mmCIF file of C-alpha atoms in Angstrom:
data_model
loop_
_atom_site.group_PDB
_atom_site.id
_atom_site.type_symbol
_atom_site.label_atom_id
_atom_site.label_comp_id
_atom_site.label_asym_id
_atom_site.label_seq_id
_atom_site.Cartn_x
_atom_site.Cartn_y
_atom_site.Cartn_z
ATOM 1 C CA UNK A 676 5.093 7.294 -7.866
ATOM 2 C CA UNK A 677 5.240 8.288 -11.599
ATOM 3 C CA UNK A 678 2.794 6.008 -13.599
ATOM 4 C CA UNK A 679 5.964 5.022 -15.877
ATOM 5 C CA UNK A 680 7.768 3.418 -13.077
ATOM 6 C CA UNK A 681 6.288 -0.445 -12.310
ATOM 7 C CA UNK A 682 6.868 -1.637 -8.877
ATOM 8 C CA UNK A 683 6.088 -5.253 -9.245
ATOM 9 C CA UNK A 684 4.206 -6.437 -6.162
ATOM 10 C CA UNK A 685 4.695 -9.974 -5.409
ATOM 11 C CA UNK A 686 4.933 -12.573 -2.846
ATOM 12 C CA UNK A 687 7.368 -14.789 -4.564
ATOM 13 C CA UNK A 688 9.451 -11.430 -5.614
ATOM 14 C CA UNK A 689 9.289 -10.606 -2.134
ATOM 15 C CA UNK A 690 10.668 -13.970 -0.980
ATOM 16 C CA UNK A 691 13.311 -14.194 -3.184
ATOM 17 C CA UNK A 692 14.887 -10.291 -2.450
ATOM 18 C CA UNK A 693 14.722 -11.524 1.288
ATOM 19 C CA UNK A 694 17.160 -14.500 -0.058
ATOM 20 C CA UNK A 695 19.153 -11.844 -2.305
ATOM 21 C CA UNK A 696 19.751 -9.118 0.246
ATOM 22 C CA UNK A 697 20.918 -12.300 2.980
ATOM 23 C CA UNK A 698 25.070 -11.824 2.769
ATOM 24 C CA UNK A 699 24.649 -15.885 3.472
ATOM 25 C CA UNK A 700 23.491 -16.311 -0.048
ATOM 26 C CA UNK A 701 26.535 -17.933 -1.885
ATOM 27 C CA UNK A 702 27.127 -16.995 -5.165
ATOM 28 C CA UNK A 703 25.514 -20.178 -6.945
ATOM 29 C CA UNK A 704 22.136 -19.183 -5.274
ATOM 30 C CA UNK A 705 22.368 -15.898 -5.879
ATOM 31 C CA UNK A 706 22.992 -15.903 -9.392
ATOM 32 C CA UNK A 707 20.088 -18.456 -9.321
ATOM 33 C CA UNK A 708 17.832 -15.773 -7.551
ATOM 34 C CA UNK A 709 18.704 -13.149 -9.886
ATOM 35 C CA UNK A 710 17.619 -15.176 -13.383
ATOM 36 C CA UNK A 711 14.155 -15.892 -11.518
ATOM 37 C CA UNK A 712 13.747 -12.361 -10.353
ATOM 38 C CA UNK A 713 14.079 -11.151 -14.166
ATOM 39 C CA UNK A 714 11.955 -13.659 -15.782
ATOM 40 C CA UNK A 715 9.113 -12.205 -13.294
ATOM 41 C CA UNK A 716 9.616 -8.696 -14.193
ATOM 42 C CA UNK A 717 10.391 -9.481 -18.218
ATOM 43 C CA UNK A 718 6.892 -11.033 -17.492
ATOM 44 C CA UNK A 719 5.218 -7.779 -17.206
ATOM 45 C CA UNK A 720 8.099 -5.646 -19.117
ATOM 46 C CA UNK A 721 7.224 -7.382 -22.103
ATOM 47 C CA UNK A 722 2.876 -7.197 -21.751
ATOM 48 C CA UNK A 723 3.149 -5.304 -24.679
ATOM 49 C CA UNK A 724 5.605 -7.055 -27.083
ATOM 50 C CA UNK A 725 5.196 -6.677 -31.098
ATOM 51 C CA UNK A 726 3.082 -9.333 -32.131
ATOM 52 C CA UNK A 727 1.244 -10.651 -35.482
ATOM 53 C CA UNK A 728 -1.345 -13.448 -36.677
ATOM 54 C CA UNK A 729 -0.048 -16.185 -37.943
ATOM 55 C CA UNK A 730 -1.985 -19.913 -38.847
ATOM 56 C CA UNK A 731 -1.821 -23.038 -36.404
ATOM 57 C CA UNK A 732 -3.260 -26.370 -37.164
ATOM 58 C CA UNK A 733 -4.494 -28.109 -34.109
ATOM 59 C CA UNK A 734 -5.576 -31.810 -33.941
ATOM 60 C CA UNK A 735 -9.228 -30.638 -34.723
ATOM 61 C CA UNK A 736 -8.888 -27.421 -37.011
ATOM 62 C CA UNK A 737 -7.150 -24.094 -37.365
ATOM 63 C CA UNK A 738 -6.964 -21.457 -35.967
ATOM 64 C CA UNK A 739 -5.585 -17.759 -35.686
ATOM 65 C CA UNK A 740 -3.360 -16.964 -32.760
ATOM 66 C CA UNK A 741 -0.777 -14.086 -32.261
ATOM 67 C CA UNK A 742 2.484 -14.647 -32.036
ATOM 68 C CA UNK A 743 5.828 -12.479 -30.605
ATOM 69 C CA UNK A 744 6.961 -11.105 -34.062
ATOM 70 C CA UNK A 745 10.517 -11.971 -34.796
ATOM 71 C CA UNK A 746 13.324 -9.810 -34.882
ATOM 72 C CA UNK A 747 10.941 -7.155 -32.613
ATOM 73 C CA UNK A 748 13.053 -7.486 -29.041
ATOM 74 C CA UNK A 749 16.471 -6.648 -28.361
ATOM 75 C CA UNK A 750 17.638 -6.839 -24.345
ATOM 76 C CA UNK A 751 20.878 -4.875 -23.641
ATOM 77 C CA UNK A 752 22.629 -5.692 -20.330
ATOM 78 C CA UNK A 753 24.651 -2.941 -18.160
ATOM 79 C CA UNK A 754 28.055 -4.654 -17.872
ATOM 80 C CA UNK A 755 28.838 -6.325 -16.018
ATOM 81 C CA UNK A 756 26.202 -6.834 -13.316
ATOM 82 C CA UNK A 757 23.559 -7.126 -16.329
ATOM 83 C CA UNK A 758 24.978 -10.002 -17.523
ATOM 84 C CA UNK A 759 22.933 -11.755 -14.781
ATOM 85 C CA UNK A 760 19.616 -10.903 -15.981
ATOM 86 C CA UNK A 761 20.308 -12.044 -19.362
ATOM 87 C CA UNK A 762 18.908 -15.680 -18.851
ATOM 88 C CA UNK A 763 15.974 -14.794 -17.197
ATOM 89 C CA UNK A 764 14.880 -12.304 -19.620
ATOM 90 C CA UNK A 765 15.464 -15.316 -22.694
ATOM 91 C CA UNK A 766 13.562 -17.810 -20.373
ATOM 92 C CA UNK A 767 10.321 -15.945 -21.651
ATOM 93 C CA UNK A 768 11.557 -14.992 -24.858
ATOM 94 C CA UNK A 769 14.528 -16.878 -26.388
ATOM 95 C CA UNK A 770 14.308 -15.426 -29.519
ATOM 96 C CA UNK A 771 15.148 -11.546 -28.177
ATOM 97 C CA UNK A 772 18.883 -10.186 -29.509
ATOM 98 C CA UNK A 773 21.249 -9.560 -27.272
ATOM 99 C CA UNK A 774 23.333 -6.039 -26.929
ATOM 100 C CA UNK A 775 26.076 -5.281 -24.823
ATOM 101 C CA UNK A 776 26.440 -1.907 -23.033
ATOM 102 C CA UNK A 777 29.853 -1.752 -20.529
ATOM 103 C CA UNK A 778 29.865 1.464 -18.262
ATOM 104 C CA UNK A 779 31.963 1.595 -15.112
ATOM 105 C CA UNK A 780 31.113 4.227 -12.247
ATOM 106 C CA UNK A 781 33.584 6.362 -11.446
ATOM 107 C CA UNK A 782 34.565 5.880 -7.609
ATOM 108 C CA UNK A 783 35.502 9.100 -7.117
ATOM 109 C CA UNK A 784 32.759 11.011 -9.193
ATOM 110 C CA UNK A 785 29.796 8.173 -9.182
ATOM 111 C CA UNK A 786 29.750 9.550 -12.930
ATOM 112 C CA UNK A 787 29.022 6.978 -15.485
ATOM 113 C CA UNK A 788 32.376 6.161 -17.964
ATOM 114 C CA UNK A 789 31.601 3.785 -21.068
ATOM 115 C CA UNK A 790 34.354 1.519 -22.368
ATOM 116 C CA UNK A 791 32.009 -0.826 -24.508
ATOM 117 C CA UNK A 792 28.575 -0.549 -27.003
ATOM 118 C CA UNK A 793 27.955 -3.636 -29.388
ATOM 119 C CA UNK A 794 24.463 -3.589 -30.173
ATOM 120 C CA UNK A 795 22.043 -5.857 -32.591
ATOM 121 C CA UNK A 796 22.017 -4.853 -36.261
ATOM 122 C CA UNK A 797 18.928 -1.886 -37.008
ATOM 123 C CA UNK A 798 17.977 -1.767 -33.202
ATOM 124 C CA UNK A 799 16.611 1.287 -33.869
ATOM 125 C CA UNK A 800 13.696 -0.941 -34.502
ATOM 126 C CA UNK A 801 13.226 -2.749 -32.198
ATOM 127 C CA UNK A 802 11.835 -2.742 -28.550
ATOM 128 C CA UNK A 803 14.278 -2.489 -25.960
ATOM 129 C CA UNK A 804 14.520 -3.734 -22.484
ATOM 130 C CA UNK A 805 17.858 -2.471 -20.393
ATOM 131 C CA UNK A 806 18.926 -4.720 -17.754
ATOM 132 C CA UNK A 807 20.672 -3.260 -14.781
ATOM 133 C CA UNK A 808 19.625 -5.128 -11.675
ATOM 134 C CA UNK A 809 20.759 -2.154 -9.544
ATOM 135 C CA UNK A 810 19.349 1.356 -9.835
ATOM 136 C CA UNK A 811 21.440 3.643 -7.574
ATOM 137 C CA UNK A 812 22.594 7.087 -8.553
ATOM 138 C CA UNK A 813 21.058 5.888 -12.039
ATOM 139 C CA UNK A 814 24.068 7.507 -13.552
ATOM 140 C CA UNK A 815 24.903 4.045 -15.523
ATOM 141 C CA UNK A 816 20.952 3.695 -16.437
ATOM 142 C CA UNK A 817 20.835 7.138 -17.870
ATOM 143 C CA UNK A 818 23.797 6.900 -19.951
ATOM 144 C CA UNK A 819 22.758 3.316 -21.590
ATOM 145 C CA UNK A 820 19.553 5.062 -22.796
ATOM 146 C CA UNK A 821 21.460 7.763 -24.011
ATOM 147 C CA UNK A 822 23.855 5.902 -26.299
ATOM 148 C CA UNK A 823 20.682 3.476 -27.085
ATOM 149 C CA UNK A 824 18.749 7.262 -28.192
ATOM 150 C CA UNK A 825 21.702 8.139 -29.981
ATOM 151 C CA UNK A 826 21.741 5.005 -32.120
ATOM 152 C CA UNK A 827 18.128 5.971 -33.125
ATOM 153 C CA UNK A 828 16.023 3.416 -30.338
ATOM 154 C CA UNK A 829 12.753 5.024 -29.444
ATOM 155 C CA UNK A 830 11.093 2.317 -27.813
ATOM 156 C CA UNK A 831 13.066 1.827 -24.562
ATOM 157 C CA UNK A 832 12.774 0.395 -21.113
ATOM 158 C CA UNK A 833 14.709 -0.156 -17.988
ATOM 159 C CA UNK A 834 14.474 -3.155 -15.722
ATOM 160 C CA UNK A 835 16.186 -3.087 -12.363
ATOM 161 C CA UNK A 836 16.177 -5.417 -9.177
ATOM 162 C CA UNK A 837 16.928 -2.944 -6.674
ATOM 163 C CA UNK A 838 16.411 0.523 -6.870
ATOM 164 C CA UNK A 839 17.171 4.224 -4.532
ATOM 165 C CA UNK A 840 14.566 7.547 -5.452
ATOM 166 C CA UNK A 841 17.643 9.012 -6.191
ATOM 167 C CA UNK A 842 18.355 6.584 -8.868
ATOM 168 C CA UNK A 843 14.237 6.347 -9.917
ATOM 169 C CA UNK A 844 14.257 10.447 -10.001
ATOM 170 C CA UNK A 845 17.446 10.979 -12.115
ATOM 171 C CA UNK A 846 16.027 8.402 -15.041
ATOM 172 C CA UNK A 847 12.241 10.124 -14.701
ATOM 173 C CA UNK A 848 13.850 13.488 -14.808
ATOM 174 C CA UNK A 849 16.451 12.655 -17.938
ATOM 175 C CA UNK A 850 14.544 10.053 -19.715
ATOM 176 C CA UNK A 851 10.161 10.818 -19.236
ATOM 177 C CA UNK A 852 9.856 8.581 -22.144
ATOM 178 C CA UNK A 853 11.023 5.256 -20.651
ATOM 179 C CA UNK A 854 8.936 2.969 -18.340
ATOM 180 C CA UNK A 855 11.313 1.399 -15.646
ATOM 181 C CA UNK A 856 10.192 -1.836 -14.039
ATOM 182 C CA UNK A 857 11.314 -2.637 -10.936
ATOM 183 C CA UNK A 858 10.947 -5.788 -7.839
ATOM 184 C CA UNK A 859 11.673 -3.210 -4.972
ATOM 185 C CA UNK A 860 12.238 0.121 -4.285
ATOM 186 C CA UNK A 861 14.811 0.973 -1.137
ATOM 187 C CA UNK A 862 15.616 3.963 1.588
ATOM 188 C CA UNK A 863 18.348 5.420 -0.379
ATOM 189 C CA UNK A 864 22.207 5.432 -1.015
ATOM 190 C CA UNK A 865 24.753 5.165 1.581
ATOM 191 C CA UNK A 866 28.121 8.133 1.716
ATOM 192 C CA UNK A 867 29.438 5.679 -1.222
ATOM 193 C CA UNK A 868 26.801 5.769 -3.913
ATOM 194 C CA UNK A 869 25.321 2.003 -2.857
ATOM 195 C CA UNK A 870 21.596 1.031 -2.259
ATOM 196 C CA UNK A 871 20.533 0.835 1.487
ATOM 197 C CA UNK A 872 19.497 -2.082 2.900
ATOM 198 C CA UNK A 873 20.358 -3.642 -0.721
ATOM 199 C CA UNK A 874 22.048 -6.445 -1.348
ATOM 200 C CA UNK A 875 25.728 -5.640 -1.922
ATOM 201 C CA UNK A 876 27.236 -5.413 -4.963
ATOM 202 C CA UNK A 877 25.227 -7.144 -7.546
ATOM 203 C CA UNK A 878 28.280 -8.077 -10.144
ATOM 204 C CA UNK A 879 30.694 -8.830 -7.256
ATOM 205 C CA UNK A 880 28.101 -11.638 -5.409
ATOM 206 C CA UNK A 881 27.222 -12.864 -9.276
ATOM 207 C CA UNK A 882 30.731 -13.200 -10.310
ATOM 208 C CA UNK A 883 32.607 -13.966 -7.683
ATOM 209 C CA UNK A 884 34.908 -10.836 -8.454
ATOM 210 C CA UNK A 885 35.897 -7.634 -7.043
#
């Protein structure tokens, strides 16, 4: 596996992709699931976060302690299945911006379409962390970071639930530069472009909606 692409290894993110990939999981839990999943990887997503010293008075003296520095995080969900990692990413750090990227896959083609970008004033600054809790062809991955690139971002990662090689190898192979973060890594995709075993679709089981 590339050294830019984190499988997270734990029991608890074990446990709860057992719960997410059960098709008994109602949609309350599920959503549930996903926040926790995300606060676990945004745990080691954001390891190496901007930070600077800043003053604190204790009850006995002060000292110097480091800080996130503000303004330094921006997280852009996928729509619409993103939208579900949002909370568990601002768990850890409420303080990050928020961006919105929509891109449909075409059913047909499996290519990525966008019909929505509104994205935190000078992100081009800022670290960013692209939510997408599915990673199949990687089509819809790709094109986020390219529209994120194209607004000047340099300093850009993925984080995905779920993910196929095909999806891992088309990011790697478009995108060297980004580090993708991920709780599991699956067989492959079935005839219609979805993850196998998986869990479904991700935005249809957090939303209710097909």
């Amino acid at each position: 596996m590339d050294k830019n692409v984190i499988v997270v290894n734990h029991p608890l993110l074990n446990h709860k992709i057992a719960l997410l990939r059960d098709v008994n999981t109602a949609m309350k839990q599920f959503r549930e699931i996903v926040c926790e999943v995300s606060t676990l990887l945004a745990y080691e997503a954001l390891k190496d976060v901007p930070v600077e010293a800043r003053e604190v008075t204790t009850p006995l003296e002060s000292v110097t302690q480091y800080v996130v520095k503000e303004n330094s995080v921006a997280i852009v969900p996928v729509l619409r299945a993103g939208l579900g990692m949002v909370n568990g990413v601002l768990a850890l750090l409420p303080t990050a911006e928020v961006g919105h990227i929509g891109i449909y896959r075409d059913p047909e083609t499996l290519e990525a379409k966008e019909y929505y970008c509104k994205l935190p004033e000078k992100i081009a600054d800022k670290k960013v962390i692209v939510l997408d809790p599915m990673l199949a062809t990687g089509a819809s991955a790709c094109a986020a970071i390219s529209m994120l690139k194209s607004k000047g971002c340099k300093d850009i990662k993925l984080m995905s639930i779920l993910a196929a090689p095909q999806g891992i190898d088309k990011v790697r192979n478009s995108h060297r530069d980004v580090q993708v973060f991920l709780a599991c890594v699956d067989r492959g995709l079935n005839g219609n472009g979805y993850i196998v075993p998986g869990f479904g679709d991700a935005g249809n089981r957090l939303f209710g909606t097909k």
